[in-house]
PDB file of C-alpha atoms in Angstrom:
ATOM      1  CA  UNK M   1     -27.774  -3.206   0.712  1.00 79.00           C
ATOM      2  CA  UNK M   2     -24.762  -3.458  -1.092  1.00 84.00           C
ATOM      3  CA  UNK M   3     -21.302  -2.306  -0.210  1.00 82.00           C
ATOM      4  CA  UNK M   4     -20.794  -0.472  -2.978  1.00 85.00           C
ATOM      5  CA  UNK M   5     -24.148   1.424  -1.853  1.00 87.00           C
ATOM      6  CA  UNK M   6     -23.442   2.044   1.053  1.00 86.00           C
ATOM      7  CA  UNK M   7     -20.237   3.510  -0.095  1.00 86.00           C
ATOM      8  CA  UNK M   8     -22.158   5.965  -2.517  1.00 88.00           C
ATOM      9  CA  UNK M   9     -24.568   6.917  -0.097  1.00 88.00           C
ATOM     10  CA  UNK M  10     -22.260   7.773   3.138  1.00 88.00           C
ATOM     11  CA  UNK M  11     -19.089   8.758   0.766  1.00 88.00           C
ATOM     12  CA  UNK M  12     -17.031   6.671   2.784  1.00 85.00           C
ATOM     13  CA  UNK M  13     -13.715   5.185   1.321  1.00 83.00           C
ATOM     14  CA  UNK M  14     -13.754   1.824  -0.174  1.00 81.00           C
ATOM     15  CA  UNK M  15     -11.179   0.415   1.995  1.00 79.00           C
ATOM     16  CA  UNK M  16     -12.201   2.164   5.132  1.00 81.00           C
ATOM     17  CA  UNK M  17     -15.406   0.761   4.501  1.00 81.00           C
ATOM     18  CA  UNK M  18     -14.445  -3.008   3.751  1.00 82.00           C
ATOM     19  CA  UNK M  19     -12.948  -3.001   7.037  1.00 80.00           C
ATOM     20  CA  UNK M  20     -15.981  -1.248   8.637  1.00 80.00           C
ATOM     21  CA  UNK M  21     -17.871  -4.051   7.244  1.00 81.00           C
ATOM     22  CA  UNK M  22     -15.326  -6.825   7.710  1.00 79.00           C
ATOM     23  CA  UNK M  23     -15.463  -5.585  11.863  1.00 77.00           C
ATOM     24  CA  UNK M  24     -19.333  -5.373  11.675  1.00 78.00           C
ATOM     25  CA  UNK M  25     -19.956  -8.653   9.956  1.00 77.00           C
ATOM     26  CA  UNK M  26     -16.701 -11.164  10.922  1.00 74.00           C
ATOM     27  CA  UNK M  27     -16.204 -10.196  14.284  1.00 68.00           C
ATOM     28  CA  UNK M  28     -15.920 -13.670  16.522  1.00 66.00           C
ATOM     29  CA  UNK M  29     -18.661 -14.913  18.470  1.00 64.00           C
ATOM     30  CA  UNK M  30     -18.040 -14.763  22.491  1.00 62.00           C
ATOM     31  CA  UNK M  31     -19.575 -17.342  24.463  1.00 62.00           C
ATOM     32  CA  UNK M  32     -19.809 -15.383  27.324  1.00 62.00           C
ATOM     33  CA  UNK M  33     -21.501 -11.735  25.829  1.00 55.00           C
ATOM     34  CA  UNK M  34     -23.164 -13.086  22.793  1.00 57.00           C
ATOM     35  CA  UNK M  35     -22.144 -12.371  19.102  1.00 60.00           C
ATOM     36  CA  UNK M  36     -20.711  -9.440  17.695  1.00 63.00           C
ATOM     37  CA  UNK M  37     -21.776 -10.140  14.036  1.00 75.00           C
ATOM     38  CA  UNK M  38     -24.348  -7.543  13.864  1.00 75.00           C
ATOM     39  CA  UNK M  39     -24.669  -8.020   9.925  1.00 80.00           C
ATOM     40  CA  UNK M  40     -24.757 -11.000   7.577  1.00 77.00           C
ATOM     41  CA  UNK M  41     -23.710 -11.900   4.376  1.00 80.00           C
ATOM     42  CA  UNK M  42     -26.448 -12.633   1.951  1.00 80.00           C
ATOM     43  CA  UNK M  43     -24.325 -13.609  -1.017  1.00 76.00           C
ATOM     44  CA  UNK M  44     -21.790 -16.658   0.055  1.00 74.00           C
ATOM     45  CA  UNK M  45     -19.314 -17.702  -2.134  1.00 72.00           C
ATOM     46  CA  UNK M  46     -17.686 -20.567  -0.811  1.00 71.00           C
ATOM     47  CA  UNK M  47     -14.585 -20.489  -3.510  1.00 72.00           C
ATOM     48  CA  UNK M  48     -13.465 -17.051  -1.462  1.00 71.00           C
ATOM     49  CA  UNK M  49     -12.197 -16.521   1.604  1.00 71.00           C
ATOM     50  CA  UNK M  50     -14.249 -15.339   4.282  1.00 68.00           C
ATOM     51  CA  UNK M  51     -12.870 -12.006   5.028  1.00 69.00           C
ATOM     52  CA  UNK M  52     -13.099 -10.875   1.017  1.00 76.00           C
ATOM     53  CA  UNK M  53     -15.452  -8.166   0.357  1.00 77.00           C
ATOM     54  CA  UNK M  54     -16.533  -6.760  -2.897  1.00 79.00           C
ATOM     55  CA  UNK M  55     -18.642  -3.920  -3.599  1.00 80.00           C
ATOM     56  CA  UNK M  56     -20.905  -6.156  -5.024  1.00 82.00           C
ATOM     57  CA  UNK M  57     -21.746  -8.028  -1.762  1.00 83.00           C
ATOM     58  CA  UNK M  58     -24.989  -8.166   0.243  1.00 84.00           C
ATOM     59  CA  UNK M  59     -25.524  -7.590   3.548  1.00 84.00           C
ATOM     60  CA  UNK M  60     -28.148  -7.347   5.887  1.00 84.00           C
ATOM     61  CA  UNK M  61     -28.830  -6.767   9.447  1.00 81.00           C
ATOM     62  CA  UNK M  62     -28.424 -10.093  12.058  1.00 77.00           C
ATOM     63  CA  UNK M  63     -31.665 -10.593  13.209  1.00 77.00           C
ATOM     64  CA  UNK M  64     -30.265 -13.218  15.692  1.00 75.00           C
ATOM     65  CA  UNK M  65     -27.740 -10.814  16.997  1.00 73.00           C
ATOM     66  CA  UNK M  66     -27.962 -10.607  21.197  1.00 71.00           C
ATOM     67  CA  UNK M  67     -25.558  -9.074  23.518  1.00 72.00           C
ATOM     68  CA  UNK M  68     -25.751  -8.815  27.428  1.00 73.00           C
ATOM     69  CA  UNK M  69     -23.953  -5.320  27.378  1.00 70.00           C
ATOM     70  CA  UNK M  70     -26.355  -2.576  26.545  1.00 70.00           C
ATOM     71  CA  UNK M  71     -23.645  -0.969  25.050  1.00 72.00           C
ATOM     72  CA  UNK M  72     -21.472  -2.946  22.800  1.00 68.00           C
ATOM     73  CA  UNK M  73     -18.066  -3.052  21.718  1.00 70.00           C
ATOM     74  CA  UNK M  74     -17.042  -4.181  17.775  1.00 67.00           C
ATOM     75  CA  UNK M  75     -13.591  -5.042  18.023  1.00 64.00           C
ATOM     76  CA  UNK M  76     -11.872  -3.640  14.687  1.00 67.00           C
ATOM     77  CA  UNK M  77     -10.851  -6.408  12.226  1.00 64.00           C
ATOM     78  CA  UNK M  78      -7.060  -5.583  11.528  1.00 57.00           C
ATOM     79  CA  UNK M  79      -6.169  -5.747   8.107  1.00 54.00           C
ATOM     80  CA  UNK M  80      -4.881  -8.480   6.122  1.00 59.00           C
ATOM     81  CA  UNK M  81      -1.090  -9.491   7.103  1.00 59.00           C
ATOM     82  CA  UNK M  82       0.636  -8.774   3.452  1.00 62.00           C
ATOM     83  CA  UNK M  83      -0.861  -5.334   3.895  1.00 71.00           C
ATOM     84  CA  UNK M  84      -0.127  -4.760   7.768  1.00 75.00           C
ATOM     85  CA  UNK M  85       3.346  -6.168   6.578  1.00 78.00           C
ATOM     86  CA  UNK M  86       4.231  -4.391   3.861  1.00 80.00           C
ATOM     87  CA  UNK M  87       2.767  -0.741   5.552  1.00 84.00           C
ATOM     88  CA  UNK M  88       5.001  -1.933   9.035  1.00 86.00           C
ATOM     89  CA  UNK M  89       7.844  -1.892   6.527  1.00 87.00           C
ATOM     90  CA  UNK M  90       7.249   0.925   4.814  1.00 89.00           C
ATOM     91  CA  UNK M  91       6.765   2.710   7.929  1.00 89.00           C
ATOM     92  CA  UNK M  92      10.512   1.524   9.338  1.00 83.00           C
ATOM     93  CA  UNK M  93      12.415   2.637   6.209  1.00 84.00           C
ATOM     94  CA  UNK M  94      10.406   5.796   6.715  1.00 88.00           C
ATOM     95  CA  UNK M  95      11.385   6.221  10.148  1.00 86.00           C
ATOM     96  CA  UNK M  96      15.043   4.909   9.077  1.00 81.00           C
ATOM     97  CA  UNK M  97      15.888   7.867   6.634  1.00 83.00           C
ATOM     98  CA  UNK M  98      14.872  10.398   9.084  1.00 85.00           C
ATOM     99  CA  UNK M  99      17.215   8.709  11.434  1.00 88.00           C
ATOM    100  CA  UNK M 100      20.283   8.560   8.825  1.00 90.00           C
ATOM    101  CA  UNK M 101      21.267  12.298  10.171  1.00 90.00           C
ATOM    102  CA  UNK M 102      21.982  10.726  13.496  1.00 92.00           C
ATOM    103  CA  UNK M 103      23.741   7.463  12.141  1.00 92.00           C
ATOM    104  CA  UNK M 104      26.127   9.949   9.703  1.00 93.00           C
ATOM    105  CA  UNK M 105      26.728  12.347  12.628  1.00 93.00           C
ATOM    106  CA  UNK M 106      27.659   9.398  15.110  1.00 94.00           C
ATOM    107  CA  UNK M 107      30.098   8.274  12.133  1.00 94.00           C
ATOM    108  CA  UNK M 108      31.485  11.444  12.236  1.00 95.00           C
ATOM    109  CA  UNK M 109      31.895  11.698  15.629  1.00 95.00           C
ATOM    110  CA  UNK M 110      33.555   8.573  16.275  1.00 94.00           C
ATOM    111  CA  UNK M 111      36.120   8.763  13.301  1.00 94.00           C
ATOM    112  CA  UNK M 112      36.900  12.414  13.933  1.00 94.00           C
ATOM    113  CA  UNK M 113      38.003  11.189  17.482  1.00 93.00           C
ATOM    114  CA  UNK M 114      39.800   8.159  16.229  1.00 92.00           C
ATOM    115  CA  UNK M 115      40.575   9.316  12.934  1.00 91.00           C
ATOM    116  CA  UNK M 116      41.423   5.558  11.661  1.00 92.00           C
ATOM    117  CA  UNK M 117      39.078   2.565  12.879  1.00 93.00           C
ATOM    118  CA  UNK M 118      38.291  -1.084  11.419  1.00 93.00           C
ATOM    119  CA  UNK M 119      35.033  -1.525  10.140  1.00 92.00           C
ATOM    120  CA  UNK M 120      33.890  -4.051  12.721  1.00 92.00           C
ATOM    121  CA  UNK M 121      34.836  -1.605  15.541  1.00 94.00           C
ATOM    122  CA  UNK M 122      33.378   1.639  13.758  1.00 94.00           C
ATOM    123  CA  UNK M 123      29.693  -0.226  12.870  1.00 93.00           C
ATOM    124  CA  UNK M 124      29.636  -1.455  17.195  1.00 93.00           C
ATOM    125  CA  UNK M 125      30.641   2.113  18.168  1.00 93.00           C
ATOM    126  CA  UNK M 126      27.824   3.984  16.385  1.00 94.00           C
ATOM    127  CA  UNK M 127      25.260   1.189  17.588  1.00 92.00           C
ATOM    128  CA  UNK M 128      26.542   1.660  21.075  1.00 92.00           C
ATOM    129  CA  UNK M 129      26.004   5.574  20.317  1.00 91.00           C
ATOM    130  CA  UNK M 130      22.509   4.987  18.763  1.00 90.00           C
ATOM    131  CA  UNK M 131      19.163   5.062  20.790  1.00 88.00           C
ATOM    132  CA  UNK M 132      17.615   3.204  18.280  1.00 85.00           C
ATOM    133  CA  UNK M 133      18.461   0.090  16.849  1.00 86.00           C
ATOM    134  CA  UNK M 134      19.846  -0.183  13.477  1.00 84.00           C
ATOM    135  CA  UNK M 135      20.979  -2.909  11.437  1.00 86.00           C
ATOM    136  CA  UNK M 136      24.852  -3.360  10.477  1.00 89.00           C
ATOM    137  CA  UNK M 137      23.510  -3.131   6.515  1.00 89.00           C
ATOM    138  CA  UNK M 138      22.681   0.303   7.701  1.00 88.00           C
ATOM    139  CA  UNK M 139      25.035   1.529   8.967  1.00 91.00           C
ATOM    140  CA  UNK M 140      27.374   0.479   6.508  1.00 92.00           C
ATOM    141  CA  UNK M 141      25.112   2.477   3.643  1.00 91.00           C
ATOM    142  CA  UNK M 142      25.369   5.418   5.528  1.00 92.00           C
ATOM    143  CA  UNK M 143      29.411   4.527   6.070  1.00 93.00           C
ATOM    144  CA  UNK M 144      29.442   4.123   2.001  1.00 93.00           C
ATOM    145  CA  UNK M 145      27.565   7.617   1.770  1.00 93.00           C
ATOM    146  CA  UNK M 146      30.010   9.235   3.755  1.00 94.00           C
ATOM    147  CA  UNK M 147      32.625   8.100   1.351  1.00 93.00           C
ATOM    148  CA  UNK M 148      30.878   9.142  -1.670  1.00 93.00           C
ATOM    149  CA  UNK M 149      30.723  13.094  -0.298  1.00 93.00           C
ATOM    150  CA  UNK M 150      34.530  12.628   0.915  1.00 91.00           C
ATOM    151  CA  UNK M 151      34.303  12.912   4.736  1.00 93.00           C
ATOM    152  CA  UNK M 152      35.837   9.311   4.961  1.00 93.00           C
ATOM    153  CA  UNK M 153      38.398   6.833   2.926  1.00 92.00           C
ATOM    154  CA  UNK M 154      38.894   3.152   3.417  1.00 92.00           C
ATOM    155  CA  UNK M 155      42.238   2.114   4.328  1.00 89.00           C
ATOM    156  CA  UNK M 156      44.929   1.216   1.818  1.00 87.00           C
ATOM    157  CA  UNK M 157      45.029  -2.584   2.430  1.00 81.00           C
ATOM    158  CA  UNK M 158      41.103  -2.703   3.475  1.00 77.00           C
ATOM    159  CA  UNK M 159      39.223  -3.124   6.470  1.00 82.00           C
ATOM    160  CA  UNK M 160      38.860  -0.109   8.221  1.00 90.00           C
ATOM    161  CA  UNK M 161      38.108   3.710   7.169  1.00 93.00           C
ATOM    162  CA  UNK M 162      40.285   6.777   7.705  1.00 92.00           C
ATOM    163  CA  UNK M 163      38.351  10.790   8.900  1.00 93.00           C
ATOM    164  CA  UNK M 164      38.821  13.199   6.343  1.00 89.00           C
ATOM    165  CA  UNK M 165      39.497  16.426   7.930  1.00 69.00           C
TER     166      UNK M 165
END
């Protein structure tokens, strides 16, 4: 069967279903246990990599396929690294602008106590206040928003920030 048949017939995803495939038909052989490639590849193109499926591909079930175990366990295939990259970063700015309340409100804090600080001092104060870590270029967009809606003003000479009552 094809991939893109087996897509039609179990309505599964494509790209759930690549990686289905990629676990069932990539997985490493284990010296110990036996192989966990419980499907082949009929179609090989060696110009593509091996992990590259297309709904066009054929695949078929291992005939040579042996295990000890009775029961068997098909490690899943992560994703490729661009992807798994580019969703872990997605998935920190995410988590970054529901944390920008607490950065803002440990600005706040800190300059209504102090009411004048230098940058430097301000952005290791709120890190020290923070649970999570944050990066300085953070904090200082969140500084730069609290500006903008007039709850702070830098200095007159520069370097530091002055609270707003």
């Amino acid at each position: 069967l094809t991939v893109g048949e087996v897509g039609e017939r179990t309505g599964i995803g494509e790209q759930e279903l690549k990686g289905i495939v990629q676990s069932l038909a990539f997985g490493k052989a284990d010296k110990k246990t036996g192989t966990t490639r419980v499907l082949r590849r009929l179609n090989k193109d060696k110009d593509r990599p091996k992990g590259d499926i297309r709904p066009s591909d054929a695949f078929a079930v291992n005939a040579d396929f042996a295990h000890k175990m009775s029961r068997v366990k098909i490690p899943n295939i992560s994703q490729r690294r661009e992807e798994a990259a580019a969703e872990r970063k997605k998935a920190d700015e995410s988590v970054f602008r529901d944390r920008q309340h607490q950065v803002d409100a440990a600005v706040i804090r800190i300059m209504k106590s102090r009411k004048t600080l230098p940058h430097a001092e301000l952005v290791s104060e709120v890190m020290g206040q923070l649970k999570f870590k944050a990066e300085n270029k953070d904090v200082k967009g969140r500084v730069e928003s609290l500006i903008e809606r007039e709850y702070l003003e830098r200095r007159e000479g520069g370097g530091g920030y002055n609270y707003l009552a």
